[in-house]
């Protein structure tokens, strides 16, 4: 057993010392694995996000955001609102809407967060541990509301990662995740079940910046 392990390690060392030719090197490489869409990113994100059971709302300004949130909260009768992001709270108050927040994430009706970027091609929200919401808010609450600006839209995941590197530099977040609609699994008798490992509903309110 020891001799076999030594042989394998020696082969790995030799491979690292002597450069191995790349197979099929004559074939031109193409890093693009998809054709970029000609749609506006707002439209493409909305189509992809709602296609994965997300609920999307486009707001022309902050006043319209307040109106839509108020209607939503009253319709659903949500009373326990969880939000750790001070910028969002201040913006809501500045536009005349006061919410009674709870500090109990486990017992909340809904949680509100921002995001780092929105990825149009996949309809995903890119979140990170550098946000005030941290790691748990977007996955622990029964309902997740994300409030974003149109300036946060990028086309592909690569663009979002580049944007993160430009924003944080050497202080890159320790956790980055992509949230694409409510959680789902087909592990139970091959039947798709929504809301098993995370929020049952995910809303995205996009404000025209």
Short mmCIF file of N, CA, C and O in Angstrom, two decimals, residues 58-129:
data_model
loop_
_atom_site.label_atom_id
_atom_site.label_comp_id
_atom_site.label_asym_id
_atom_site.label_seq_id
_atom_site.Cartn_x
_atom_site.Cartn_y
_atom_site.Cartn_z
N UNK A 58 -41.42 45.82 -10.75
CA UNK A 58 -40.59 46.91 -11.24
C UNK A 58 -41.15 48.22 -10.70
O UNK A 58 -42.35 48.50 -10.83
N UNK A 59 -40.30 49.03 -10.08
CA UNK A 59 -40.73 50.29 -9.47
C UNK A 59 -40.00 51.44 -10.15
O UNK A 59 -38.77 51.43 -10.27
N UNK A 60 -40.74 52.45 -10.56
CA UNK A 60 -40.13 53.60 -11.23
C UNK A 60 -39.34 54.48 -10.27
O UNK A 60 -38.43 55.19 -10.67
N UNK A 61 -39.70 54.44 -8.99
CA UNK A 61 -38.99 55.24 -7.99
C UNK A 61 -39.26 54.66 -6.61
O UNK A 61 -40.00 53.68 -6.46
N UNK A 62 -38.68 55.29 -5.59
CA UNK A 62 -38.84 54.78 -4.22
C UNK A 62 -40.27 54.91 -3.72
O UNK A 62 -40.73 54.09 -2.93
N UNK A 63 -40.98 55.95 -4.19
CA UNK A 63 -42.37 56.13 -3.76
C UNK A 63 -43.23 54.96 -4.22
O UNK A 63 -44.09 54.47 -3.47
N UNK A 64 -42.99 54.51 -5.45
CA UNK A 64 -43.75 53.36 -5.94
C UNK A 64 -43.38 52.09 -5.18
O UNK A 64 -44.23 51.24 -4.92
N UNK A 65 -42.11 51.96 -4.81
CA UNK A 65 -41.69 50.82 -3.99
C UNK A 65 -42.47 50.79 -2.69
O UNK A 65 -42.98 49.72 -2.29
N UNK A 66 -42.58 51.93 -2.03
CA UNK A 66 -43.30 52.01 -0.76
C UNK A 66 -44.75 51.58 -0.94
O UNK A 66 -45.29 50.79 -0.15
N UNK A 67 -45.39 52.09 -1.99
CA UNK A 67 -46.79 51.74 -2.24
C UNK A 67 -46.97 50.24 -2.44
O UNK A 67 -47.90 49.63 -1.90
N UNK A 68 -46.08 49.64 -3.23
CA UNK A 68 -46.19 48.21 -3.51
C UNK A 68 -45.91 47.37 -2.27
O UNK A 68 -46.60 46.36 -2.04
N UNK A 69 -44.94 47.77 -1.47
CA UNK A 69 -44.66 47.05 -0.23
C UNK A 69 -45.84 47.13 0.73
O UNK A 69 -46.22 46.14 1.36
N UNK A 70 -46.43 48.32 0.83
CA UNK A 70 -47.55 48.51 1.75
C UNK A 70 -48.72 47.63 1.36
O UNK A 70 -49.33 46.97 2.21
N UNK A 71 -49.04 47.58 0.08
CA UNK A 71 -50.13 46.73 -0.40
C UNK A 71 -49.82 45.26 -0.12
O UNK A 71 -50.69 44.50 0.33
N UNK A 72 -48.58 44.86 -0.38
CA UNK A 72 -48.19 43.47 -0.18
C UNK A 72 -48.30 43.08 1.29
O UNK A 72 -48.86 42.03 1.63
N UNK A 73 -47.78 43.93 2.19
CA UNK A 73 -47.82 43.61 3.62
C UNK A 73 -49.26 43.54 4.13
O UNK A 73 -49.59 42.66 4.94
N UNK A 74 -50.10 44.46 3.67
CA UNK A 74 -51.49 44.46 4.12
C UNK A 74 -52.25 43.25 3.57
O UNK A 74 -53.06 42.65 4.28
N UNK A 75 -51.98 42.91 2.31
CA UNK A 75 -52.66 41.76 1.71
C UNK A 75 -52.28 40.46 2.40
O UNK A 75 -53.14 39.61 2.69
N UNK A 76 -51.00 40.30 2.67
CA UNK A 76 -50.51 39.06 3.30
C UNK A 76 -50.63 39.09 4.83
O UNK A 76 -50.41 38.07 5.47
N UNK A 77 -50.93 40.26 5.37
CA UNK A 77 -51.06 40.43 6.83
C UNK A 77 -49.75 40.07 7.55
O UNK A 77 -49.75 39.43 8.59
N UNK A 78 -48.65 40.51 6.96
CA UNK A 78 -47.36 40.31 7.59
C UNK A 78 -47.14 41.37 8.65
O UNK A 78 -47.20 42.57 8.38
N UNK A 79 -46.85 40.95 9.85
CA UNK A 79 -46.64 41.87 10.97
C UNK A 79 -45.19 41.86 11.47
O UNK A 79 -44.69 42.88 11.95
N UNK A 80 -44.54 40.70 11.37
CA UNK A 80 -43.18 40.56 11.90
C UNK A 80 -42.18 40.65 10.74
O UNK A 80 -41.95 39.68 10.03
N UNK A 81 -41.61 41.83 10.56
CA UNK A 81 -40.70 42.11 9.46
C UNK A 81 -39.27 42.16 10.00
O UNK A 81 -38.98 42.88 10.96
N UNK A 82 -38.38 41.40 9.37
CA UNK A 82 -36.98 41.37 9.80
C UNK A 82 -36.11 42.05 8.76
O UNK A 82 -36.17 41.72 7.58
N UNK A 83 -35.29 43.00 9.21
CA UNK A 83 -34.38 43.69 8.29
C UNK A 83 -33.20 44.24 9.09
O UNK A 83 -33.39 44.95 10.07
N UNK A 84 -31.99 43.90 8.65
CA UNK A 84 -30.79 44.38 9.33
C UNK A 84 -30.08 45.48 8.55
O UNK A 84 -29.09 46.02 9.02
N UNK A 85 -30.56 45.80 7.35
CA UNK A 85 -29.85 46.74 6.49
C UNK A 85 -30.35 48.16 6.71
O UNK A 85 -31.48 48.51 6.32
N UNK A 86 -29.51 48.96 7.35
CA UNK A 86 -29.90 50.31 7.76
C UNK A 86 -30.24 51.20 6.57
O UNK A 86 -31.13 52.04 6.66
N UNK A 87 -29.55 51.04 5.45
CA UNK A 87 -29.83 51.88 4.28
C UNK A 87 -31.25 51.67 3.77
O UNK A 87 -31.93 52.63 3.38
N UNK A 88 -31.71 50.44 3.78
CA UNK A 88 -33.08 50.14 3.35
C UNK A 88 -34.07 50.74 4.33
O UNK A 88 -35.06 51.38 3.93
N UNK A 89 -33.83 50.57 5.62
CA UNK A 89 -34.73 51.12 6.63
C UNK A 89 -34.83 52.64 6.49
O UNK A 89 -35.93 53.22 6.53
N UNK A 90 -33.69 53.30 6.34
CA UNK A 90 -33.68 54.76 6.23
C UNK A 90 -34.43 55.23 4.99
O UNK A 90 -35.15 56.23 5.02
N UNK A 91 -34.28 54.50 3.88
CA UNK A 91 -34.96 54.88 2.64
C UNK A 91 -36.46 54.74 2.78
O UNK A 91 -37.23 55.59 2.31
N UNK A 92 -36.91 53.70 3.46
CA UNK A 92 -38.34 53.51 3.68
C UNK A 92 -38.91 54.62 4.55
O UNK A 92 -39.96 55.19 4.24
N UNK A 93 -38.20 54.97 5.62
CA UNK A 93 -38.65 56.03 6.52
C UNK A 93 -38.66 57.37 5.79
O UNK A 93 -39.60 58.17 5.92
N UNK A 94 -37.62 57.62 5.00
CA UNK A 94 -37.51 58.88 4.26
C UNK A 94 -38.68 59.08 3.30
O UNK A 94 -39.09 60.21 3.02
N UNK A 95 -39.22 57.97 2.80
CA UNK A 95 -40.34 58.05 1.88
C UNK A 95 -41.69 57.83 2.57
O UNK A 95 -42.69 57.54 1.91
N UNK A 96 -41.69 57.96 3.89
CA UNK A 96 -42.96 58.00 4.61
C UNK A 96 -43.54 56.67 5.03
O UNK A 96 -44.73 56.59 5.35
N UNK A 97 -42.73 55.60 5.06
CA UNK A 97 -43.28 54.31 5.44
C UNK A 97 -42.51 53.76 6.63
O UNK A 97 -41.32 53.51 6.55
N UNK A 98 -43.21 53.60 7.75
CA UNK A 98 -42.60 53.08 8.96
C UNK A 98 -43.07 51.66 9.21
O UNK A 98 -44.27 51.38 9.18
N UNK A 99 -42.13 50.77 9.46
CA UNK A 99 -42.44 49.36 9.69
C UNK A 99 -42.01 49.00 11.12
O UNK A 99 -40.97 49.44 11.60
N UNK A 100 -42.83 48.20 11.77
CA UNK A 100 -42.45 47.68 13.08
C UNK A 100 -41.62 46.41 12.88
O UNK A 100 -42.15 45.35 12.54
N UNK A 101 -40.32 46.55 13.04
CA UNK A 101 -39.42 45.43 12.78
C UNK A 101 -39.32 44.51 13.99
O UNK A 101 -39.55 44.91 15.13
N UNK A 102 -38.97 43.26 13.71
CA UNK A 102 -38.69 42.30 14.76
C UNK A 102 -37.20 41.93 14.73
O UNK A 102 -36.57 41.98 13.67
N UNK A 103 -36.66 41.57 15.88
CA UNK A 103 -35.28 41.12 15.96
C UNK A 103 -35.19 39.59 15.96
O UNK A 103 -34.09 39.04 16.07
N UNK A 104 -36.33 38.94 15.86
CA UNK A 104 -36.38 37.48 15.93
C UNK A 104 -36.51 36.90 14.53
O UNK A 104 -37.61 36.79 13.99
N UNK A 105 -35.38 36.54 13.94
CA UNK A 105 -35.41 35.99 12.58
C UNK A 105 -36.19 34.69 12.51
O UNK A 105 -36.91 34.43 11.54
N UNK A 106 -36.07 33.86 13.53
CA UNK A 106 -36.72 32.56 13.53
C UNK A 106 -38.24 32.67 13.52
O UNK A 106 -38.93 31.77 13.01
N UNK A 107 -38.78 33.77 14.06
CA UNK A 107 -40.23 33.91 14.17
C UNK A 107 -40.81 34.94 13.21
O UNK A 107 -42.00 35.24 13.28
N UNK A 108 -40.00 35.48 12.31
CA UNK A 108 -40.48 36.54 11.43
C UNK A 108 -41.40 36.00 10.34
O UNK A 108 -41.37 34.81 10.00
N UNK A 109 -42.22 36.90 9.78
CA UNK A 109 -43.08 36.55 8.65
C UNK A 109 -42.32 36.69 7.33
O UNK A 109 -42.55 35.93 6.38
N UNK A 110 -41.44 37.68 7.28
CA UNK A 110 -40.73 37.99 6.05
C UNK A 110 -39.44 38.74 6.39
O UNK A 110 -39.39 39.45 7.39
N UNK A 111 -38.41 38.54 5.58
CA UNK A 111 -37.14 39.26 5.77
C UNK A 111 -36.85 40.09 4.52
O UNK A 111 -37.08 39.64 3.39
N UNK A 112 -36.34 41.29 4.75
CA UNK A 112 -35.98 42.20 3.66
C UNK A 112 -34.46 42.35 3.61
O UNK A 112 -33.83 42.61 4.63
N UNK A 113 -33.88 42.17 2.43
CA UNK A 113 -32.44 42.39 2.25
C UNK A 113 -32.20 43.16 0.96
O UNK A 113 -33.11 43.31 0.14
N UNK A 114 -30.97 43.61 0.81
CA UNK A 114 -30.51 44.08 -0.49
C UNK A 114 -29.79 42.94 -1.18
O UNK A 114 -29.99 41.76 -0.84
N UNK A 115 -28.95 43.25 -2.14
CA UNK A 115 -28.12 42.25 -2.81
C UNK A 115 -26.87 42.95 -3.33
O UNK A 115 -26.77 44.18 -3.30
N UNK A 116 -25.92 42.16 -3.80
CA UNK A 116 -24.73 42.72 -4.42
C UNK A 116 -25.02 43.04 -5.89
O UNK A 116 -24.75 44.14 -6.37
N UNK A 117 -25.56 42.04 -6.60
CA UNK A 117 -25.89 42.20 -8.02
C UNK A 117 -27.09 41.33 -8.36
O UNK A 117 -27.43 40.39 -7.63
N UNK A 118 -27.72 41.66 -9.48
CA UNK A 118 -28.73 40.81 -10.10
C UNK A 118 -28.17 40.29 -11.41
O UNK A 118 -27.65 41.08 -12.21
N UNK A 119 -28.26 38.99 -11.64
CA UNK A 119 -27.72 38.37 -12.85
C UNK A 119 -28.86 38.11 -13.82
O UNK A 119 -29.71 37.25 -13.57
N UNK A 120 -28.88 38.85 -14.91
CA UNK A 120 -30.01 38.80 -15.85
C UNK A 120 -30.13 37.44 -16.54
O UNK A 120 -31.23 36.92 -16.72
N UNK A 121 -29.00 36.86 -16.94
CA UNK A 121 -29.06 35.64 -17.75
C UNK A 121 -29.68 34.47 -17.01
O UNK A 121 -30.32 33.61 -17.63
N UNK A 122 -29.51 34.42 -15.70
CA UNK A 122 -30.04 33.29 -14.93
C UNK A 122 -31.18 33.68 -14.00
O UNK A 122 -31.77 32.82 -13.35
N UNK A 123 -31.50 34.98 -13.92
CA UNK A 123 -32.55 35.41 -13.00
C UNK A 123 -32.15 35.22 -11.55
O UNK A 123 -33.00 34.88 -10.70
N UNK A 124 -30.87 35.43 -11.24
CA UNK A 124 -30.36 35.16 -9.89
C UNK A 124 -30.00 36.45 -9.15
O UNK A 124 -29.66 37.46 -9.76
N UNK A 125 -30.06 36.37 -7.83
CA UNK A 125 -29.60 37.44 -6.97
C UNK A 125 -28.27 37.00 -6.36
O UNK A 125 -28.20 35.91 -5.77
N UNK A 126 -27.24 37.81 -6.50
CA UNK A 126 -25.96 37.48 -5.91
C UNK A 126 -25.85 38.18 -4.56
O UNK A 126 -25.95 39.40 -4.47
N UNK A 127 -25.65 37.38 -3.52
CA UNK A 127 -25.59 37.87 -2.15
C UNK A 127 -24.22 37.54 -1.56
O UNK A 127 -23.55 36.61 -2.02
N UNK A 128 -23.82 38.28 -0.54
CA UNK A 128 -22.53 37.99 0.09
C UNK A 128 -22.58 38.24 1.58
O UNK A 128 -23.48 38.93 2.09
N UNK A 129 -21.60 37.68 2.28
CA UNK A 129 -21.51 37.85 3.73
C UNK A 129 -21.09 39.26 4.11
O UNK A 129 -21.17 39.63 5.28
#
